[in-house]
Phi, psi and omega in degrees: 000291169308346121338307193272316176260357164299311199300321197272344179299277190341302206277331169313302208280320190301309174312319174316319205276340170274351193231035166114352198100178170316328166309339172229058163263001189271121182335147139304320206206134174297275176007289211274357184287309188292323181320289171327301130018269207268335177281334188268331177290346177267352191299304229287329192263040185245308187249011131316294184313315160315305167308317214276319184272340215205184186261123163328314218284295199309333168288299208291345164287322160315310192266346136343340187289330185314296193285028170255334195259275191329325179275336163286322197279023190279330199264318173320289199273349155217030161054039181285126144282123149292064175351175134308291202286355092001252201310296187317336155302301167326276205315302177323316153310330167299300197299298160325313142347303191300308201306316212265336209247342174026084177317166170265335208063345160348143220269162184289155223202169160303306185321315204291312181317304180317276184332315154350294195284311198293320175338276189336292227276337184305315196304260180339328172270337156282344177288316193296313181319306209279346182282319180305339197283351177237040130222013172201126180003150171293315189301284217286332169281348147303300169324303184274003177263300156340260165338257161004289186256014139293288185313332190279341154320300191333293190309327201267007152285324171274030154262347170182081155270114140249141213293128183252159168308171170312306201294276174295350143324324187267337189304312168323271170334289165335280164326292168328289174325325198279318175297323182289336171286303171313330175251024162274326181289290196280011156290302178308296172305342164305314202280352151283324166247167180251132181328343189260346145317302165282326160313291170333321181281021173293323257247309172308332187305341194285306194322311176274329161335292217290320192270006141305280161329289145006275202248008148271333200227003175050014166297102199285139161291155147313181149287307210298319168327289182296331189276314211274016195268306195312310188323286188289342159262012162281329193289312187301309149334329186281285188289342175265351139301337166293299131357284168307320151306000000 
């Protein structure tokens, strides 16, 4: 983590210096910055932890769960209308999810618990976000997200730090950069769109896995793979016509 978002500063700062300078990383409110933060630093160890404990698949099934917690608490906490079709685009989404990452069903575990936990605060943290965007630049809540919860990552290096190589020092690096630009983009798009919009297309990350996989790793899909890929861009497809209308 502290890697990844220090690392994620560069492409942050350099965008800072094209859009007036350092002036406009500075907040309307301290407050909701650290929150924000601090919501993103428990997703991120949530579901470290989660990996660690339990099979890649259930997490990764677990965490998929998010955009049904985002699209419910969206109309409570920010006053968002949710279409039918709008929900229906979730659960579909979901449903495809399933098809592809096919949980063990195993019974609930700590692991199971992490995932749970980084789920939530990922959801809550995307609501917060989308509340934050109208009143202070995408760039400066990036920025300050970052920064915060990297620094708050630190103190847990001298709990099991190993030393890594050049190579994964620059893979490190790299990853970091590649993030701060995705979460600029979807910081950005919040402030364009409404979480219940938005929140489905979390679902396409499987979709580009799958074409990763493909063409890096020659792993061939399933039917079951290829039907629920069909699935979640039917879903992605729905609600942002929906949107759109």
């Amino acid at each position: 983590i502290v890697f990844r978002n220090f690392a994620a500063l560069i492409p942050i700062v350099m965008m800072a210096g094209t859009m007036g300078g350092l002036r406009v990383l500075k907040p309307s409110r301290f407050g909701p910055q650290v929150v924000q933060a601090l919501l993103f630093f428990l997703t991120l160890y949530g579901y470290f932890f989660a990996y660690k404990l339990m099979p890649i698949t259930d997490a990764t099934a677990i965490s998929f769960a998010q955009p049904l917690i985002v699209v419910a608490l969206s109309a409570p906490f920010l006053g968002e209308r949710v279409s039918a079709a709008q929900w229906t685009a979730v659960l579909m989404g979901l449903g495809g999810v399933l098809l592809m990452v096919g949980p063990s069903g195993e019974s609930l575990n700590v692991g199971a618990l992490c995932a749970v936990a980084g789920t939530l605060a990922s959801a809550i943290s995307m609501l917060q976000l989308r509340r934050m965007t109208a009143t202070d630049p995408s760039i400066a809540i990036l920025f300050w997200t970052m920064a915060i919860s990297g620094a708050a990552a630190l103190p847990l290096l001298a709990v099991g730090w190993v030393t890594p190589t050049p190579w994964q020092v620059a893979a490190l690096v790299a990853t970091g950069i590649a993030c701060g630009i995705l979460q600029y983009l979807t910081t950005l798009a919040l402030h364009h769109a409404s979480v219940a919009a938005i929140a489905p297309t979390r679902y396409t990350g499987i979709v580009w896995a799958l074409a990763i996989d493909v063409a890096w790793f020659a792993v061939t899909p399933s039917p079951a793979v290829l039907l629920g890929a069909a699935v979640v861009i039917a879903a992605a497809v729905l609600v942002l016509r929906r949107e759109e209308s």
